[in-house]
């Protein structure tokens, strides 16, 4: 099979999904209006609630959700064959992931920009709020640990990426100051910064920052560095670092994706991976693990946290939710599709990279970098520079997700502090400290390498819970809710089965801490679903009583 044909077909389905299905959701399900009030204007405070240009906000949202997960997940999942991976990425994105992202954004926007964990108290009941917040807390802890470990590993494996990544942070700070304090338009400085970033890539190739003198402690040094950076970034106003850096990253992702797609179309590489592979002996069954392994490449509960945690507080016009929510996930699905093709068609000797599930899991990012570099080679980029360009691309978005996750965890700590009367958690610095300390403890205890499937299952369980809240909200307001219920049922069933199997495996392996964490998430998920069903029944009873009285 020609990878270019698969790529074009997948992009065509994404385009049709955006123009047709998202239009239906905007008009019929959510009835978005350009004149309706939005929290960014009603509650503007210059820190979290900031009316933002739709293109700038799309860049921030897109890069916040498009981390390393849609690369790592598909790069592992092709161990079961490229056809099921591509089908789940494309169809899951159009009918599930993009629906989830758009719906959580709209729901939060219509509840004063509050997080989905807060909105659940109004929609289902006050008790459910605490349950939901605890699920979110567990997930974000896993996200932070997984991405800190992944980025640190990339710094060690590709030391040429260190200079460009840190250069980007410094430039973003300068641009944020110039745009907010001096009124400089953001577009051209960010484009100039992107050009400078690519120039720094070639500097990084010539001057790699390898901390070999630290020996085996090199990875841990970068983990601490990244967590300290994420802590500081999470307490700064969004205009200082997040918005300008994410805008630069959005340009980088567009340019990088375009170059990779052009490389595929020029090279016309043949897909080396089998369509339906006989998995290695150590691989879990494709059902249900294919779905949670691909994780954010099709649907992600973390995206709902971004939509309701930061994006809904910055959206300047309600109708922008279609472009930012649904369109942002289409962009992530495109990244996941290209990642799938990179490891399916860009690698030489595919079977040698996927001779065992453990090999596939540990080499996922490296496989993507190698495969994607061959596509960039087709557009004339030298091999050494190509690997650094791809490495910078991956690290940029993994780091973005990392500090966005810590910022969201800070919000969750604030809310839990309100519920339980813990005044210390109202401090931005203390809450951010908690947000990075627990993931560090997981990494330090040597648990980070075992977290991917647990993260994927927890992530999609949270997506199911968020869709549950949206479905109840739509039902109570008399809006169509079937487009939400179908993905809700599918993702809860698949992710719930994955979590149950994974917990049993962890128990047999003696990993009781992670098994307990998975059990808690599964129990909380079941509880929230039951609360949602009860809320629908209450609403139905009240509606019937009103009809009888009339």
Coordinates of C-alpha atoms in Angstrom, one line a residue:
X1 CA 0.0 0.0 0.0
X2 CA 1.2 3.5 -0.9
X3 CA 1.4 5.7 2.2
X4 CA 0.6 8.8 0.2
X5 CA -2.8 7.3 -0.7
X6 CA -3.5 6.6 2.9
X7 CA -2.5 10.1 4.0
X8 CA -4.6 11.8 1.4
X9 CA -7.7 9.6 2.2
X10 CA -7.3 10.3 5.9
X11 CA -7.0 14.1 5.5
X12 CA -10.1 14.0 3.2
X13 CA -12.1 12.4 5.9
X14 CA -10.9 14.9 8.5
X15 CA -11.9 17.8 6.2
X16 CA -15.3 16.3 5.6
X17 CA -15.8 15.8 9.3
X18 CA -14.9 19.4 10.0
X19 CA -17.1 21.0 7.4
X20 CA -20.1 18.7 7.8
X21 CA -20.2 17.2 11.3
X22 CA -18.8 20.1 13.2
X23 CA -21.3 22.4 11.4
X24 CA -24.2 20.2 12.5
X25 CA -22.9 20.3 16.1
X26 CA -22.5 24.1 16.1
X27 CA -26.0 24.7 14.6
X28 CA -28.3 22.0 15.9
X29 CA -26.7 20.6 19.1
X30 CA -25.1 23.7 20.7
X31 CA -26.8 26.6 18.8
X32 CA -23.7 28.8 18.9
X33 CA -24.3 32.5 18.4
X34 CA -21.7 35.1 17.7
X35 CA -23.5 37.6 20.0
X36 CA -23.8 35.5 23.1
X37 CA -21.8 36.6 26.2
X38 CA -18.5 34.8 26.9
X39 CA -16.6 34.5 30.2
X40 CA -13.4 36.0 28.7
X41 CA -15.2 39.3 28.3
X42 CA -17.6 39.1 31.2
X43 CA -14.9 38.2 33.8
X44 CA -11.8 39.6 32.2
X45 CA -8.9 39.8 34.8
X46 CA -5.8 40.0 32.6
X47 CA -4.4 36.7 34.1
X48 CA -6.7 33.8 33.3
X49 CA -9.7 35.4 31.7
X50 CA -8.3 37.1 28.6
X51 CA -10.2 37.7 25.4
X52 CA -7.9 36.3 22.7
X53 CA -7.8 36.4 18.9
X54 CA -9.2 33.1 17.6
X55 CA -6.0 32.3 15.7
X56 CA -3.8 33.0 18.7
X57 CA -6.1 30.9 20.9
X58 CA -6.2 28.1 18.3
X59 CA -2.4 28.0 18.5
X60 CA -2.4 27.9 22.3
X61 CA -5.1 25.2 22.4
X62 CA -3.7 23.1 19.6
X63 CA -0.2 23.0 21.0
X64 CA -1.6 22.4 24.6
X65 CA -3.4 19.3 23.4
X66 CA -1.0 18.1 20.7
X67 CA 1.7 16.7 22.9
X68 CA 3.8 13.6 22.5
X69 CA 0.9 11.3 23.1
X70 CA -0.5 11.3 19.5
X71 CA 3.0 10.4 18.4
X72 CA 3.9 7.8 21.1
X73 CA 0.5 6.1 21.1
X74 CA 0.3 5.3 17.3
X75 CA 4.1 4.5 17.2
X76 CA 3.4 1.7 19.7
X77 CA -0.1 0.6 18.4
X78 CA 1.1 -0.4 14.9
X79 CA 2.4 -3.5 16.6
X80 CA -1.2 -4.8 15.9
X81 CA -1.0 -3.6 12.2
X82 CA -1.4 -0.2 10.4
X83 CA -5.1 -0.6 9.3
X84 CA -6.7 -0.8 12.8
X85 CA -4.4 2.1 13.9
X86 CA -5.4 4.3 11.0
X87 CA -9.1 3.5 11.3
X88 CA -9.2 4.3 15.0
X89 CA -7.2 7.5 14.5
X90 CA -9.4 8.8 11.7
X91 CA -12.9 7.7 12.7
X92 CA -12.2 8.1 16.4
X93 CA -11.1 11.7 15.8
X94 CA -14.0 12.7 13.7
X95 CA -16.9 11.1 15.7
X96 CA -15.5 11.0 19.2
X97 CA -12.4 13.1 20.0
X98 CA -13.4 16.3 18.2
X99 CA -16.9 16.0 19.5
X100 CA -15.6 15.6 23.1
X101 CA -13.2 18.6 22.8
X102 CA -15.8 20.9 21.2
X103 CA -18.6 19.9 23.6
X104 CA -16.5 20.4 26.8
X105 CA -15.3 23.8 25.5
X106 CA -18.9 25.0 24.9
X107 CA -20.2 23.6 28.2
X108 CA -17.5 25.3 30.1
X109 CA -17.9 28.6 28.2
X110 CA -21.6 28.6 29.2
X111 CA -20.8 28.0 32.8
X112 CA -18.5 31.0 33.4
X113 CA -15.4 29.3 32.1
X114 CA -15.3 26.9 35.0
X115 CA -13.6 23.5 34.6
X116 CA -15.6 20.5 33.8
X117 CA -14.8 19.3 37.3
X118 CA -16.6 22.3 38.7
X119 CA -19.5 22.3 36.2
X120 CA -20.4 18.8 37.2
X121 CA -21.7 20.1 40.5
X122 CA -24.4 22.1 38.7
X123 CA -25.2 19.5 36.1
X124 CA -25.2 16.3 38.1
X125 CA -24.8 17.2 41.8
X126 CA -22.4 18.6 44.4
X127 CA -21.1 15.2 45.6
X128 CA -20.1 14.3 42.0
X129 CA -17.8 17.4 41.9
X130 CA -15.4 15.9 44.4
X131 CA -15.4 12.5 42.7
X132 CA -14.7 14.1 39.3
X133 CA -11.9 16.3 40.7
X134 CA -10.2 13.3 42.2
X135 CA -10.3 11.5 38.8
X136 CA -8.8 14.6 37.1
X137 CA -6.2 14.8 39.8
X138 CA -5.1 11.2 39.3
X139 CA -5.0 11.7 35.5
X140 CA -3.0 14.9 35.5
X141 CA -0.5 13.3 37.9
X142 CA 0.0 10.5 35.4
X143 CA 0.2 13.0 32.5
X144 CA 2.9 15.0 34.2
X145 CA 5.0 12.0 35.1
X146 CA 4.7 10.4 31.6
X147 CA 5.6 13.6 29.7
X148 CA 8.4 14.7 32.1
X149 CA 10.0 11.3 31.6
X150 CA 9.5 11.3 27.9
X151 CA 10.9 14.8 27.3
X152 CA 13.9 14.1 29.6
X153 CA 14.6 10.9 27.6
X154 CA 14.5 12.9 24.3
X155 CA 17.0 15.5 25.7
X156 CA 19.4 12.6 26.5
X157 CA 18.9 10.8 23.2
X158 CA 18.9 14.0 21.0
X159 CA 21.2 16.5 22.8
X160 CA 21.0 18.8 19.7
X161 CA 17.5 19.7 20.7
X162 CA 18.4 21.3 24.0
X163 CA 19.6 24.7 22.7
X164 CA 16.6 25.2 20.3
X165 CA 14.0 24.3 23.0
X166 CA 15.4 26.7 25.6
X167 CA 15.9 29.4 23.0
X168 CA 12.2 29.2 22.1
X169 CA 11.3 29.8 25.8
X170 CA 13.5 32.9 26.1
X171 CA 12.1 34.3 22.8
X172 CA 8.5 33.6 23.8
X173 CA 9.0 35.6 27.0
X174 CA 10.3 38.5 25.0
X175 CA 7.4 38.4 22.6
X176 CA 4.9 38.1 25.4
X177 CA 6.3 41.3 27.0
X178 CA 6.4 43.2 23.7
X179 CA 2.9 42.2 22.7
X180 CA 1.2 42.9 26.0
X181 CA 3.2 45.9 27.3
X182 CA 4.1 47.6 24.0
X183 CA 1.1 46.6 21.8
X184 CA 3.2 44.9 19.2
X185 CA 1.1 42.6 16.9
X186 CA 1.8 38.9 17.6
X187 CA 1.9 37.5 14.1
X188 CA 5.1 38.8 12.6
X189 CA 7.3 38.5 15.8
X190 CA 6.1 34.9 16.2
X191 CA 7.0 34.1 12.5
X192 CA 10.4 35.7 13.0
X193 CA 10.9 33.6 16.1
X194 CA 10.0 30.5 14.2
X195 CA 12.6 31.3 11.5
X196 CA 15.2 31.9 14.3
X197 CA 14.2 28.6 16.0
X198 CA 14.9 26.7 12.8
X199 CA 18.2 28.5 12.6
X200 CA 18.9 27.4 16.1
X201 CA 18.2 23.8 15.1
X202 CA 21.4 23.9 12.9
X203 CA 23.3 25.5 15.8
X204 CA 22.0 22.6 18.0
X205 CA 23.3 20.1 15.5
X206 CA 26.8 21.7 15.8
X207 CA 26.6 22.3 19.5
X208 CA 24.7 19.5 21.2
X209 CA 24.3 19.8 25.0
X210 CA 25.1 16.4 26.3
X211 CA 25.5 16.1 30.1
X212 CA 27.6 13.0 29.9
X213 CA 29.5 14.0 33.1
X214 CA 26.3 13.2 35.1
X215 CA 26.3 9.6 33.9
X216 CA 23.2 7.7 34.8
X217 CA 21.8 10.8 36.6
X218 CA 21.4 12.8 33.3
X219 CA 17.8 11.9 32.8
X220 CA 16.9 12.7 36.4
X221 CA 18.6 16.1 36.0
X222 CA 16.4 17.0 33.0
X223 CA 13.3 15.7 34.8
X224 CA 13.9 18.1 37.7
X225 CA 14.7 20.9 35.3
X226 CA 11.5 20.3 33.4
X227 CA 9.3 20.1 36.5
X228 CA 10.8 23.3 37.9
X229 CA 10.2 25.0 34.6
X230 CA 6.6 23.7 34.5
X231 CA 6.0 24.9 38.1
X232 CA 7.2 28.5 37.2
X233 CA 5.3 28.6 33.9
X234 CA 2.1 27.4 35.6
X235 CA 1.9 30.4 37.9
X236 CA 2.7 33.1 35.4
X237 CA -0.1 35.0 33.6
X238 CA -1.0 33.3 30.3
X239 CA 0.3 36.2 28.2
X240 CA 3.8 36.0 29.6
X241 CA 4.8 32.6 28.3
X242 CA 2.0 30.2 27.4
X243 CA 0.3 32.3 24.6
X244 CA 3.4 33.5 22.7
X245 CA 5.2 30.2 23.0
X246 CA 2.2 28.2 22.0
X247 CA 1.6 30.6 19.0
X248 CA 5.2 29.9 17.9
X249 CA 4.7 26.2 18.4
X250 CA 1.4 26.3 16.4
X251 CA 3.4 27.7 13.4
X252 CA 6.1 25.1 14.0
X253 CA 3.5 22.3 14.0
X254 CA 1.9 23.6 10.9
X255 CA 5.2 23.9 9.1
X256 CA 6.5 20.6 10.4
X257 CA 3.3 18.7 9.6
X258 CA 3.1 20.3 6.1
X259 CA 6.8 19.3 5.5
X260 CA 6.1 15.7 6.6
X261 CA 3.0 15.4 4.4
X262 CA 4.8 16.9 1.4
X263 CA 7.6 14.4 2.1
X264 CA 5.1 11.6 2.0
X265 CA 3.6 12.8 -1.2
X266 CA 7.0 13.2 -2.9
X267 CA 8.5 9.9 -1.7
X268 CA 5.4 7.8 -2.1
X269 CA 6.8 5.3 0.4
X270 CA 5.4 1.8 0.6
X271 CA 3.8 0.8 3.9
X272 CA 6.2 -1.8 5.4
X273 CA 4.1 -2.7 8.4
X274 CA 1.5 -5.5 7.9
X275 CA -2.1 -4.4 7.5
X276 CA -3.1 -6.7 10.4
X277 CA -0.1 -8.0 12.3
X278 CA 0.2 -11.1 14.3
X279 CA 1.4 -9.4 17.6
X280 CA 4.5 -10.6 19.5
X281 CA 4.0 -13.0 22.3
X282 CA 4.4 -10.3 25.0
X283 CA 1.7 -8.0 23.5
X284 CA -1.7 -7.7 25.1
X285 CA -4.8 -8.4 23.0
X286 CA -5.6 -5.7 20.5
X287 CA -9.0 -5.3 22.0
X288 CA -9.3 -3.3 24.1
X289 CA -5.6 -2.2 24.3
X290 CA -5.3 -0.8 20.8
X291 CA -7.7 2.1 21.7
X292 CA -6.1 3.2 24.9
X293 CA -2.6 2.8 23.5
X294 CA -3.3 5.3 20.7
X295 CA -4.8 7.4 23.5
X296 CA -4.9 11.1 22.6
X297 CA -4.5 10.2 18.9
X298 CA -8.3 9.6 18.8
X299 CA -9.9 10.9 22.0
X300 CA -8.5 12.3 25.2
X301 CA -10.0 13.4 28.5
X302 CA -7.0 15.7 29.0
X303 CA -8.3 17.8 26.1
X304 CA -11.4 18.4 28.1
X305 CA -9.3 19.8 30.9
X306 CA -7.5 22.1 28.5
X307 CA -10.9 23.2 26.9
X308 CA -12.5 23.9 30.2
X309 CA -9.4 24.8 32.2
X310 CA -7.7 27.4 30.1
X311 CA -9.3 27.8 26.6
X312 CA -12.8 28.6 27.7
X313 CA -11.5 31.5 29.8
X314 CA -9.9 33.0 26.7
X315 CA -12.4 32.5 23.9
X316 CA -13.6 35.9 22.6
X317 CA -16.6 34.8 20.5
X318 CA -18.8 31.8 21.1
X319 CA -18.7 30.6 17.4
X320 CA -14.9 30.3 17.7
X321 CA -15.6 27.1 19.7
X322 CA -16.1 25.2 16.4
X323 CA -12.7 26.1 15.0
X324 CA -10.8 25.8 18.3
X325 CA -12.5 22.8 19.8
X326 CA -13.4 20.6 16.8
X327 CA -10.7 21.9 14.5
X328 CA -8.0 21.6 17.1
X329 CA -8.7 17.9 17.5
X330 CA -8.7 17.5 13.7
X331 CA -5.2 18.9 13.8
X332 CA -4.2 16.4 16.5
X333 CA -5.7 13.6 14.5
X334 CA -3.6 14.6 11.5
X335 CA -0.5 14.5 13.6
X336 CA -1.5 11.0 14.8
X337 CA -2.1 9.9 11.2
X338 CA 1.3 11.1 10.1
X339 CA 2.9 9.5 13.1
X340 CA 1.3 6.2 12.2
X341 CA 2.6 6.4 8.6
X342 CA 6.1 7.5 9.8
X343 CA 6.5 4.2 11.8
X344 CA 4.6 2.1 9.2
X345 CA 6.3 3.4 6.0
X346 CA 9.4 5.5 7.1
X347 CA 11.3 2.8 9.0
X348 CA 13.7 0.4 7.3
X349 CA 13.3 -3.2 8.5
X350 CA 10.0 -2.6 10.3
X351 CA 9.9 -6.1 11.9
X352 CA 13.2 -5.4 13.7
X353 CA 11.6 -2.5 15.5
X354 CA 8.5 -4.4 16.5
X355 CA 9.8 -7.8 17.3
X356 CA 8.3 -7.5 20.8
X357 CA 5.8 -5.2 22.5
X358 CA 8.4 -4.1 25.1
X359 CA 10.7 -3.1 22.2
X360 CA 7.9 -1.2 20.5
X361 CA 6.9 0.6 23.7
X362 CA 10.4 1.7 24.7
X363 CA 11.3 2.7 21.1
X364 CA 8.1 4.5 20.1
X365 CA 9.4 8.1 20.0
X366 CA 12.7 7.0 18.5
X367 CA 10.9 5.1 15.8
X368 CA 8.8 8.2 15.0
X369 CA 11.9 10.4 14.8
X370 CA 13.7 8.0 12.5
X371 CA 10.7 7.4 10.3
X372 CA 9.7 11.1 10.1
X373 CA 13.3 12.0 9.3
X374 CA 13.1 10.0 6.1
X375 CA 10.1 12.0 5.0
X376 CA 12.0 15.3 5.6
X377 CA 14.8 13.8 3.7
X378 CA 12.5 13.7 0.7
X379 CA 12.2 17.5 0.8
X380 CA 15.9 18.0 0.9
X381 CA 16.7 18.3 4.7
X382 CA 20.0 16.5 5.6
X383 CA 19.6 13.5 7.8
X384 CA 21.3 14.9 10.9
X385 CA 19.3 18.1 10.8
X386 CA 16.1 16.3 10.0
X387 CA 16.3 14.2 13.2
X388 CA 16.9 17.3 15.3
X389 CA 14.0 19.1 13.6
X390 CA 11.7 16.2 14.4
X391 CA 13.1 16.0 17.9
X392 CA 12.4 19.7 18.6
X393 CA 8.9 19.2 17.2
X394 CA 8.2 16.4 19.6
X395 CA 9.8 18.0 22.6
X396 CA 8.1 21.4 22.0
X397 CA 4.6 19.9 22.2
X398 CA 5.4 17.5 25.0
X399 CA 6.7 20.4 27.1
X400 CA 3.7 22.5 26.2
X401 CA 1.4 19.7 27.5
X402 CA 3.6 19.4 30.6
X403 CA 3.2 23.0 31.8
X404 CA -0.4 23.2 30.7
X405 CA -1.1 20.1 32.8
X406 CA 0.7 21.6 35.8
X407 CA -1.4 24.7 35.4
X408 CA -4.6 22.7 35.3
X409 CA -3.5 20.7 38.3
X410 CA -3.0 24.0 40.1
X411 CA -6.7 24.9 39.4
X412 CA -7.7 21.4 40.6
X413 CA -5.8 22.0 43.9
X414 CA -7.5 25.3 44.3
X415 CA -10.9 23.7 43.9
X416 CA -10.1 20.8 46.3
X417 CA -8.8 23.4 48.8
X418 CA -12.1 25.2 48.6
X419 CA -14.1 22.0 49.2
X420 CA -12.0 20.8 52.1
X421 CA -11.1 24.2 53.6
X422 CA -7.4 23.8 53.0
X423 CA -6.3 27.4 52.7
X424 CA -2.7 26.6 51.7
X425 CA -3.9 25.1 48.4
X426 CA -5.3 28.5 47.5
X427 CA -1.7 29.7 47.1
X428 CA -0.6 29.4 43.5
X429 CA 2.9 28.4 44.5
X430 CA 1.9 25.7 46.9
X431 CA -0.7 24.3 44.6
X432 CA 1.8 24.2 41.7
X433 CA 4.4 22.6 44.1
X434 CA 1.9 19.8 44.8
X435 CA 1.3 19.4 41.1
X436 CA 4.9 18.6 40.4
X437 CA 5.9 16.9 43.6
X438 CA 3.6 13.8 43.2
X439 CA 4.6 13.1 39.6
X440 CA 8.3 13.4 40.6
X441 CA 7.7 10.9 43.4
X442 CA 6.2 8.4 40.9
X443 CA 9.2 8.9 38.6
X444 CA 11.8 8.7 41.4
X445 CA 10.1 5.4 42.6
X446 CA 10.8 4.0 39.2
X447 CA 7.1 3.8 38.1
X448 CA 7.2 6.1 35.1
X449 CA 8.1 3.4 32.6
X450 CA 4.9 1.4 33.5
X451 CA 2.4 4.2 33.2
X452 CA 1.5 4.4 29.5
X453 CA -1.4 2.0 29.4
X454 CA -2.6 3.2 32.8
X455 CA -2.4 6.7 31.5
X456 CA -4.2 5.9 28.3
X457 CA -7.1 4.1 30.1
X458 CA -7.4 6.8 32.7
X459 CA -7.3 9.5 30.0
X460 CA -10.1 7.9 28.0
X461 CA -12.2 7.1 31.1
X462 CA -12.0 10.8 31.9
X463 CA -13.2 11.6 28.4
X464 CA -16.2 9.3 29.0
X465 CA -17.0 11.0 32.2
X466 CA -16.8 14.5 30.6
X467 CA -19.1 13.3 27.9
X468 CA -21.4 12.0 30.6
X469 CA -21.6 15.5 32.1
X470 CA -22.2 17.0 28.6
X471 CA -25.0 14.5 27.9
X472 CA -26.8 15.2 31.1
X473 CA -26.4 19.0 30.5
X474 CA -27.8 18.7 27.0
X475 CA -30.7 16.5 28.2
X476 CA -31.6 18.9 31.0
X477 CA -31.6 21.9 28.5
X478 CA -33.6 20.1 25.9
X479 CA -30.9 19.9 23.3
X480 CA -30.1 16.8 21.1
X481 CA -27.8 14.5 23.0
X482 CA -27.5 11.4 20.9
X483 CA -24.2 12.6 19.2
X484 CA -22.7 12.7 22.7
X485 CA -24.2 9.4 24.1
X486 CA -22.8 7.2 21.3
X487 CA -19.1 8.1 21.8
X488 CA -19.7 8.2 25.6
X489 CA -20.8 4.5 25.7
X490 CA -18.1 3.3 23.4
X491 CA -15.2 5.0 25.2
X492 CA -16.4 4.1 28.7
X493 CA -16.8 0.4 27.7
X494 CA -13.4 0.2 26.0
X495 CA -11.4 2.2 28.5
X496 CA -13.2 0.5 31.5
X497 CA -12.3 -2.9 30.1
X498 CA -8.7 -1.9 29.5
X499 CA -8.3 -0.5 33.0
X500 CA -9.8 -3.6 34.6
X501 CA -7.4 -5.9 32.7
X502 CA -4.4 -3.6 33.4
X503 CA -5.2 -3.6 37.1
X504 CA -5.3 -7.3 37.3
X505 CA -2.0 -7.5 35.5
X506 CA -0.4 -5.0 37.9
X507 CA -1.7 -7.1 40.9
X508 CA -0.2 -10.3 39.4
X509 CA 3.1 -8.4 38.9
X510 CA 3.1 -7.1 42.4
X511 CA 2.8 -3.4 41.5
X512 CA 0.3 -2.7 44.2
X513 CA 0.7 1.1 44.2
X514 CA -0.2 1.5 40.5
X515 CA -2.9 -1.2 40.9
X516 CA -4.4 0.8 43.7
X517 CA -4.3 4.0 41.6
X518 CA -6.0 2.2 38.7
X519 CA -8.7 0.7 41.0
X520 CA -9.4 4.1 42.5
X521 CA -9.9 5.7 39.1
X522 CA -12.1 2.8 37.9
X523 CA -14.3 3.0 41.1
X524 CA -14.6 6.8 40.8
X525 CA -15.6 6.5 37.1
X526 CA -18.3 4.0 37.9
X527 CA -19.6 6.2 40.7
X528 CA -19.8 9.3 38.5
X529 CA -21.6 7.4 35.7
X530 CA -24.2 6.2 38.2
X531 CA -24.6 9.7 39.5
X532 CA -25.2 10.9 35.9
X533 CA -27.8 8.2 35.3
X534 CA -29.6 9.3 38.5
X535 CA -29.5 12.9 37.4
X536 CA -31.2 12.0 34.1
X537 CA -33.9 10.1 35.9
X538 CA -34.5 13.0 38.3
X539 CA -34.8 15.4 35.3
X540 CA -37.2 13.0 33.6
X541 CA -39.3 12.7 36.7
X542 CA -39.5 16.5 37.1
X543 CA -40.4 16.9 33.4
X544 CA -43.2 14.4 33.7
X545 CA -44.5 16.0 36.9
X546 CA -44.5 19.4 35.1
X547 CA -46.4 17.9 32.2
X548 CA -49.0 16.3 34.5
X549 CA -49.4 19.7 36.4
X550 CA -50.0 21.5 33.1

